[in-house]
mmCIF file of C-alpha atoms in Angstrom:
data_model
loop_
_atom_site.group_PDB
_atom_site.id
_atom_site.type_symbol
_atom_site.label_atom_id
_atom_site.label_comp_id
_atom_site.label_asym_id
_atom_site.label_seq_id
_atom_site.Cartn_x
_atom_site.Cartn_y
_atom_site.Cartn_z
ATOM 1 C CA UNK A 1 98.064 90.237 121.598
ATOM 2 C CA UNK A 2 96.547 93.310 119.983
ATOM 3 C CA UNK A 3 98.156 94.940 116.941
ATOM 4 C CA UNK A 4 97.046 98.524 116.331
ATOM 5 C CA UNK A 5 97.683 99.414 112.698
ATOM 6 C CA UNK A 6 97.634 95.755 111.698
ATOM 7 C CA UNK A 7 97.074 96.126 107.964
ATOM 8 C CA UNK A 8 99.942 98.391 106.957
ATOM 9 C CA UNK A 9 103.452 97.497 105.913
ATOM 10 C CA UNK A 10 104.669 96.799 109.467
ATOM 11 C CA UNK A 11 101.417 95.471 110.901
ATOM 12 C CA UNK A 12 100.989 92.761 108.279
ATOM 13 C CA UNK A 13 104.382 91.348 109.209
ATOM 14 C CA UNK A 14 103.615 91.717 112.926
ATOM 15 C CA UNK A 15 100.497 89.547 112.577
ATOM 16 C CA UNK A 16 102.388 86.818 110.759
ATOM 17 C CA UNK A 17 105.393 86.850 113.098
ATOM 18 C CA UNK A 18 103.098 86.707 116.135
ATOM 19 C CA UNK A 19 101.206 83.777 114.619
ATOM 20 C CA UNK A 20 104.507 81.940 114.042
ATOM 21 C CA UNK A 21 104.781 81.917 117.850
ATOM 22 C CA UNK A 22 101.202 80.545 118.151
ATOM 23 C CA UNK A 23 99.984 83.853 119.582
ATOM 24 C CA UNK A 24 96.295 84.768 119.587
ATOM 25 C CA UNK A 25 96.115 88.005 117.596
ATOM 26 C CA UNK A 26 93.512 90.752 117.534
ATOM 27 C CA UNK A 27 94.081 93.110 114.600
ATOM 28 C CA UNK A 28 92.892 96.718 114.620
ATOM 29 C CA UNK A 29 92.348 98.172 111.152
ATOM 30 C CA UNK A 30 89.742 99.885 108.986
ATOM 31 C CA UNK A 31 86.708 98.297 107.353
ATOM 32 C CA UNK A 32 88.360 97.840 103.963
ATOM 33 C CA UNK A 33 91.338 95.991 105.469
ATOM 34 C CA UNK A 34 89.631 93.485 107.777
ATOM 35 C CA UNK A 35 89.832 90.711 105.166
ATOM 36 C CA UNK A 36 93.578 91.228 104.735
ATOM 37 C CA UNK A 37 94.193 90.882 108.484
ATOM 38 C CA UNK A 38 92.091 87.712 108.653
ATOM 39 C CA UNK A 39 93.695 86.226 105.538
ATOM 40 C CA UNK A 40 97.187 86.446 107.036
ATOM 41 C CA UNK A 41 96.244 84.926 110.367
ATOM 42 C CA UNK A 42 94.512 87.378 112.698
ATOM 43 C CA UNK A 43 92.139 85.524 115.012
ATOM 44 C CA UNK A 44 89.951 88.575 115.631
ATOM 45 C CA UNK A 45 89.587 91.945 113.965
ATOM 46 C CA UNK A 46 88.374 95.254 115.286
ATOM 47 C CA UNK A 47 87.221 97.848 112.780
ATOM 48 C CA UNK A 48 88.449 101.096 114.316
ATOM 49 C CA UNK A 49 85.844 103.050 112.331
ATOM 50 C CA UNK A 50 83.130 101.177 114.258
ATOM 51 C CA UNK A 51 84.696 100.365 117.638
ATOM 52 C CA UNK A 52 87.370 101.830 119.902
ATOM 53 C CA UNK A 53 89.280 98.881 121.344
ATOM 54 C CA UNK A 54 90.431 101.025 124.276
ATOM 55 C CA UNK A 55 86.794 101.322 125.423
ATOM 56 C CA UNK A 56 85.531 97.751 124.936
ATOM 57 C CA UNK A 57 86.788 96.431 128.282
ATOM 58 C CA UNK A 58 89.098 93.790 126.798
ATOM 59 C CA UNK A 59 92.666 93.566 128.088
ATOM 60 C CA UNK A 60 95.772 92.277 126.350
ATOM 61 C CA UNK A 61 99.095 90.896 127.557
ATOM 62 C CA UNK A 62 100.857 92.626 124.683
ATOM 63 C CA UNK A 63 99.911 95.556 122.471
ATOM 64 C CA UNK A 64 102.028 96.340 119.430
ATOM 65 C CA UNK A 65 101.457 99.811 118.018
ATOM 66 C CA UNK A 66 102.418 99.858 114.350
ATOM 67 C CA UNK A 67 100.274 102.899 113.637
ATOM 68 C CA UNK A 68 97.811 104.145 116.169
ATOM 69 C CA UNK A 69 95.810 107.119 117.324
ATOM 70 C CA UNK A 70 95.506 106.394 121.022
ATOM 71 C CA UNK A 71 97.213 107.996 123.966
ATOM 72 C CA UNK A 72 99.761 106.138 126.042
ATOM 73 C CA UNK A 73 97.178 106.074 128.838
ATOM 74 C CA UNK A 74 94.581 104.430 126.581
ATOM 75 C CA UNK A 75 97.085 101.726 125.669
ATOM 76 C CA UNK A 76 97.939 101.228 129.341
ATOM 77 C CA UNK A 77 94.232 100.943 130.187
ATOM 78 C CA UNK A 78 93.935 98.108 127.636
ATOM 79 C CA UNK A 79 96.781 96.065 129.141
ATOM 80 C CA UNK A 80 96.489 93.205 131.604
ATOM 81 C CA UNK A 81 98.429 93.526 134.860
ATOM 82 C CA UNK A 82 102.113 93.145 133.913
ATOM 83 C CA UNK A 83 101.197 93.624 130.239
ATOM 84 C CA UNK A 84 103.483 95.416 127.802
ATOM 85 C CA UNK A 85 102.911 97.905 125.016
ATOM 86 C CA UNK A 86 105.546 98.184 122.282
ATOM 87 C CA UNK A 87 105.297 101.407 120.288
ATOM 88 C CA UNK A 88 106.863 101.066 116.845
ATOM 89 C CA UNK A 89 104.851 103.838 115.269
ATOM 90 C CA UNK A 90 101.960 106.151 115.622
ATOM 91 C CA UNK A 91 100.607 109.352 114.295
ATOM 92 C CA UNK A 92 101.466 112.808 115.368
ATOM 93 C CA UNK A 93 104.300 115.247 115.621
ATOM 94 C CA UNK A 94 107.850 114.755 116.801
ATOM 95 C CA UNK A 95 106.919 116.552 120.034
ATOM 96 C CA UNK A 96 103.991 114.133 120.480
ATOM 97 C CA UNK A 97 106.319 111.176 120.019
ATOM 98 C CA UNK A 98 108.722 112.626 122.581
ATOM 99 C CA UNK A 99 105.832 113.177 125.012
ATOM 100 C CA UNK A 100 104.659 109.579 124.537
ATOM 101 C CA UNK A 101 108.181 108.312 125.195
ATOM 102 C CA UNK A 102 108.407 110.305 128.440
ATOM 103 C CA UNK A 103 104.944 109.228 129.583
ATOM 104 C CA UNK A 104 105.774 105.646 128.656
ATOM 105 C CA UNK A 105 108.930 105.796 130.752
ATOM 106 C CA UNK A 106 106.931 107.219 133.674
ATOM 107 C CA UNK A 107 104.255 104.501 133.356
ATOM 108 C CA UNK A 108 106.943 101.829 133.160
ATOM 109 C CA UNK A 109 108.552 103.123 136.367
ATOM 110 C CA UNK A 110 105.329 103.630 138.348
ATOM 111 C CA UNK A 111 103.202 100.612 137.407
ATOM 112 C CA UNK A 112 103.409 96.926 136.566
ATOM 113 C CA UNK A 113 102.925 97.755 132.883
ATOM 114 C CA UNK A 114 105.706 98.589 130.470
ATOM 115 C CA UNK A 115 105.420 101.036 127.577
ATOM 116 C CA UNK A 116 108.408 100.354 125.366
ATOM 117 C CA UNK A 117 109.529 102.349 122.324
ATOM 118 C CA UNK A 118 110.637 100.068 119.497
ATOM 119 C CA UNK A 119 113.834 100.909 117.704
ATOM 120 C CA UNK A 120 115.030 98.476 115.042
ATOM 121 C CA UNK A 121 118.289 96.734 115.829
ATOM 122 C CA UNK A 122 118.985 94.894 112.614
ATOM 123 C CA UNK A 123 121.259 91.907 113.092
ATOM 124 C CA UNK A 124 122.096 88.710 111.242
ATOM 125 C CA UNK A 125 120.343 86.457 113.760
ATOM 126 C CA UNK A 126 116.998 88.221 113.337
ATOM 127 C CA UNK A 127 117.345 88.314 109.558
ATOM 128 C CA UNK A 128 118.154 84.597 109.522
ATOM 129 C CA UNK A 129 115.069 83.916 111.670
ATOM 130 C CA UNK A 130 112.883 85.931 109.257
ATOM 131 C CA UNK A 131 114.439 84.079 106.315
ATOM 132 C CA UNK A 132 113.445 80.789 107.922
ATOM 133 C CA UNK A 133 109.865 82.004 108.410
ATOM 134 C CA UNK A 134 109.669 83.095 104.765
ATOM 135 C CA UNK A 135 111.095 79.798 103.524
ATOM 136 C CA UNK A 136 108.640 77.876 105.720
ATOM 137 C CA UNK A 137 105.754 79.886 104.242
ATOM 138 C CA UNK A 138 104.864 81.382 107.639
ATOM 139 C CA UNK A 139 105.253 84.965 106.483
ATOM 140 C CA UNK A 140 104.826 86.600 103.125
ATOM 141 C CA UNK A 141 104.755 90.251 102.192
ATOM 142 C CA UNK A 142 101.382 91.827 101.538
ATOM 143 C CA UNK A 143 101.908 94.085 98.533
ATOM 144 C CA UNK A 144 99.436 96.881 97.951
ATOM 145 C CA UNK A 145 100.834 98.707 94.938
ATOM 146 C CA UNK A 146 103.879 98.853 92.717
ATOM 147 C CA UNK A 147 105.357 102.034 91.282
ATOM 148 C CA UNK A 148 108.135 102.652 88.790
ATOM 149 C CA UNK A 149 111.144 104.598 90.040
ATOM 150 C CA UNK A 150 110.012 107.576 87.972
ATOM 151 C CA UNK A 151 106.698 107.556 89.902
ATOM 152 C CA UNK A 152 108.189 107.798 93.404
ATOM 153 C CA UNK A 153 106.413 111.141 94.088
ATOM 154 C CA UNK A 154 103.067 109.407 93.437
ATOM 155 C CA UNK A 155 104.067 106.537 95.730
ATOM 156 C CA UNK A 156 104.982 108.963 98.508
ATOM 157 C CA UNK A 157 101.691 110.822 98.113
ATOM 158 C CA UNK A 158 99.846 107.516 98.356
ATOM 159 C CA UNK A 159 101.747 106.515 101.494
ATOM 160 C CA UNK A 160 101.117 109.918 103.075
ATOM 161 C CA UNK A 161 97.371 109.282 102.760
ATOM 162 C CA UNK A 162 97.904 106.601 105.416
ATOM 163 C CA UNK A 163 95.730 103.920 103.851
ATOM 164 C CA UNK A 164 98.228 101.507 102.306
ATOM 165 C CA UNK A 165 97.271 97.848 102.571
ATOM 166 C CA UNK A 166 100.670 96.294 103.170
ATOM 167 C CA UNK A 167 103.838 97.309 101.370
ATOM 168 C CA UNK A 168 104.277 99.744 98.502
ATOM 169 C CA UNK A 169 106.978 98.574 96.095
ATOM 170 C CA UNK A 170 109.273 100.724 93.947
ATOM 171 C CA UNK A 171 110.491 98.926 90.836
ATOM 172 C CA UNK A 172 113.961 99.956 89.692
#
């Protein structure tokens, strides 16, 4: 499995959840975040400032896009036959997201690969499963920074920079 955007708030959980299923994980993140990805279980890391995973010839059964800068076609190119790409996030405009969803649907209908948009469906069963993983010590939040409620504008500015290392916490 490859996780693009592996060191942010969603990606850090994705690594740990994947590892709870004994999945081999390749994490894509920047130079300053490689250690975080390795420390929470990634088997391999790719520094996107040095290497473009979509051009290295490796193929993955599953790609999870927590935050990425690649086209739907680049993700498809990096999948094994019958591989799947789950797109939970990315960068770009609303029109770009809509375009990716349409292209993903077309790819899913015309090839053996599936490009699947991820939409959270929060339910008690999933929350109970996550609770069990937390209690077993298999997942733990990676906290980058904490802000007071009065400093929410600063927290938002920091998040907008796109370089958070895990979660940003607001203390009430």
